[in-house]
């Protein structure tokens, strides 16, 4: 059974940092694109960071320079280091995997990602 489980969310003040983790099981994800998405109340789910099987990363403009995505293929794990957090970063954060395309990331379309975690809440106060 394929499963992605996020952890590391919480409440932090503006300017603070958090590190999210995503533990994957049931499949080997190293050959595939993985990413982090977030969804704030009343807003659509948005992709914020992707990493392909070679470790090449893509970031949304809203998090570029503040967030860093990484992966540990030996542990089948995905991470998101979030620095300089802002109140507008408050959202439910999801990790996801695209097992339909080998090796590369094809973009931030949520419909391209077939495997999702349950989400972890990040709240940033001003």
Short mmCIF file of C-alpha atoms in Angstrom, two decimals:
data_model
loop_
_atom_site.label_atom_id
_atom_site.label_comp_id
_atom_site.label_asym_id
_atom_site.label_seq_id
_atom_site.Cartn_x
_atom_site.Cartn_y
_atom_site.Cartn_z
CA UNK A 1 0.00 0.00 0.00
CA UNK A 2 1.42 3.34 -1.09
CA UNK A 3 1.56 5.85 1.71
CA UNK A 4 3.01 9.32 2.26
CA UNK A 5 3.06 10.70 5.79
CA UNK A 6 4.01 14.29 6.57
CA UNK A 7 5.30 15.58 9.88
CA UNK A 8 6.99 18.65 11.31
CA UNK A 9 4.23 21.21 11.06
CA UNK A 10 3.37 23.54 13.89
CA UNK A 11 2.96 27.12 14.99
CA UNK A 12 5.76 29.65 14.66
CA UNK A 13 6.17 33.40 14.73
CA UNK A 14 6.91 35.43 11.64
CA UNK A 15 10.57 35.09 10.68
CA UNK A 16 10.87 31.65 12.22
CA UNK A 17 11.73 28.30 10.67
CA UNK A 18 10.23 24.85 10.38
CA UNK A 19 11.35 21.63 8.71
CA UNK A 20 8.74 19.37 7.21
CA UNK A 21 9.37 15.69 6.56
CA UNK A 22 7.54 13.20 4.39
CA UNK A 23 8.03 9.47 4.91
CA UNK A 24 7.14 7.32 1.93
CA UNK A 25 6.28 3.64 1.99
CA UNK A 26 4.80 1.04 -0.30
CA UNK A 27 6.79 2.17 -3.31
CA UNK A 28 10.27 3.33 -4.21
CA UNK A 29 10.05 7.01 -5.06
CA UNK A 30 13.65 7.68 -6.03
CA UNK A 31 12.94 7.53 -9.81
CA UNK A 32 10.13 10.06 -9.63
CA UNK A 33 9.35 13.71 -9.13
CA UNK A 34 8.22 14.60 -5.64
CA UNK A 35 6.95 17.88 -4.35
CA UNK A 36 5.37 20.00 -1.67
CA UNK A 37 2.01 21.68 -2.07
CA UNK A 38 -0.02 23.82 0.27
CA UNK A 39 -3.60 24.90 0.64
CA UNK A 40 -4.85 27.82 2.70
CA UNK A 41 -8.51 28.13 3.70
CA UNK A 42 -10.60 29.33 0.80
CA UNK A 43 -7.74 29.02 -1.67
CA UNK A 44 -6.74 26.49 -4.28
CA UNK A 45 -3.97 24.00 -3.66
CA UNK A 46 -0.68 25.41 -4.95
CA UNK A 47 2.62 23.75 -5.71
CA UNK A 48 5.58 25.38 -4.02
CA UNK A 49 8.60 23.10 -4.51
CA UNK A 50 9.52 20.14 -6.69
CA UNK A 51 12.54 17.86 -6.88
CA UNK A 52 13.26 15.32 -9.60
CA UNK A 53 15.18 12.06 -9.39
CA UNK A 54 18.47 13.84 -10.13
CA UNK A 55 17.92 16.36 -7.36
CA UNK A 56 17.04 19.26 -9.64
CA UNK A 57 14.67 21.63 -7.87
CA UNK A 58 11.95 24.03 -8.92
CA UNK A 59 10.35 26.64 -6.64
CA UNK A 60 7.33 28.85 -6.82
CA UNK A 61 8.17 32.55 -6.72
CA UNK A 62 6.35 32.88 -3.40
CA UNK A 63 8.90 30.69 -1.58
CA UNK A 64 12.05 31.05 -3.68
CA UNK A 65 15.05 31.94 -1.53
CA UNK A 66 13.26 31.00 1.70
CA UNK A 67 12.35 27.33 1.29
CA UNK A 68 14.60 24.40 0.36
CA UNK A 69 13.35 21.02 -0.83
CA UNK A 70 15.54 17.95 -0.50
CA UNK A 71 15.21 14.20 -0.61
CA UNK A 72 16.97 11.19 0.86
CA UNK A 73 16.43 8.31 -1.55
CA UNK A 74 18.01 5.80 0.82
CA UNK A 75 15.34 6.64 3.39
CA UNK A 76 12.58 7.16 0.81
CA UNK A 77 12.02 10.56 2.40
CA UNK A 78 11.30 14.12 1.32
CA UNK A 79 12.00 17.31 3.26
CA UNK A 80 11.11 20.99 3.16
CA UNK A 81 13.22 23.47 5.12
CA UNK A 82 11.23 26.66 5.57
CA UNK A 83 13.00 29.81 6.72
CA UNK A 84 11.88 33.42 7.10
CA UNK A 85 8.29 32.29 7.45
CA UNK A 86 5.52 34.81 6.86
CA UNK A 87 1.87 34.82 7.96
CA UNK A 88 0.87 34.21 4.33
CA UNK A 89 2.70 30.86 4.51
CA UNK A 90 -0.03 29.60 6.85
CA UNK A 91 -1.62 26.56 5.20
CA UNK A 92 -1.99 22.81 5.21
CA UNK A 93 1.16 21.40 3.61
CA UNK A 94 1.12 18.20 1.55
CA UNK A 95 3.82 16.08 0.05
CA UNK A 96 3.06 14.38 -3.23
CA UNK A 97 4.66 12.12 -5.80
CA UNK A 98 4.23 11.85 -9.56
CA UNK A 99 4.78 8.22 -10.54
CA UNK A 100 3.38 8.74 -14.05
CA UNK A 101 6.56 10.32 -15.42
CA UNK A 102 9.99 8.79 -15.05
CA UNK A 103 12.78 10.93 -13.60
CA UNK A 104 11.67 14.50 -14.42
CA UNK A 105 9.24 17.02 -13.00
CA UNK A 106 6.69 18.32 -15.46
CA UNK A 107 5.22 21.18 -13.44
CA UNK A 108 3.07 22.12 -10.49
CA UNK A 109 -0.28 20.77 -11.70
CA UNK A 110 -1.79 18.91 -8.74
CA UNK A 111 -3.56 16.55 -11.13
CA UNK A 112 -0.16 15.21 -12.28
CA UNK A 113 0.50 13.85 -8.79
CA UNK A 114 -1.24 10.62 -7.94
CA UNK A 115 0.16 10.00 -4.45
CA UNK A 116 -0.63 12.39 -1.59
CA UNK A 117 -0.10 12.58 2.12
CA UNK A 118 -2.75 13.68 4.59
CA UNK A 119 -1.12 17.07 5.22
CA UNK A 120 0.51 18.85 8.12
CA UNK A 121 -0.61 22.26 9.37
CA UNK A 122 1.76 25.22 9.41
CA UNK A 123 0.60 28.38 11.18
CA UNK A 124 2.68 31.56 11.15
CA UNK A 125 1.68 34.40 13.45
CA UNK A 126 2.69 38.01 13.03
#
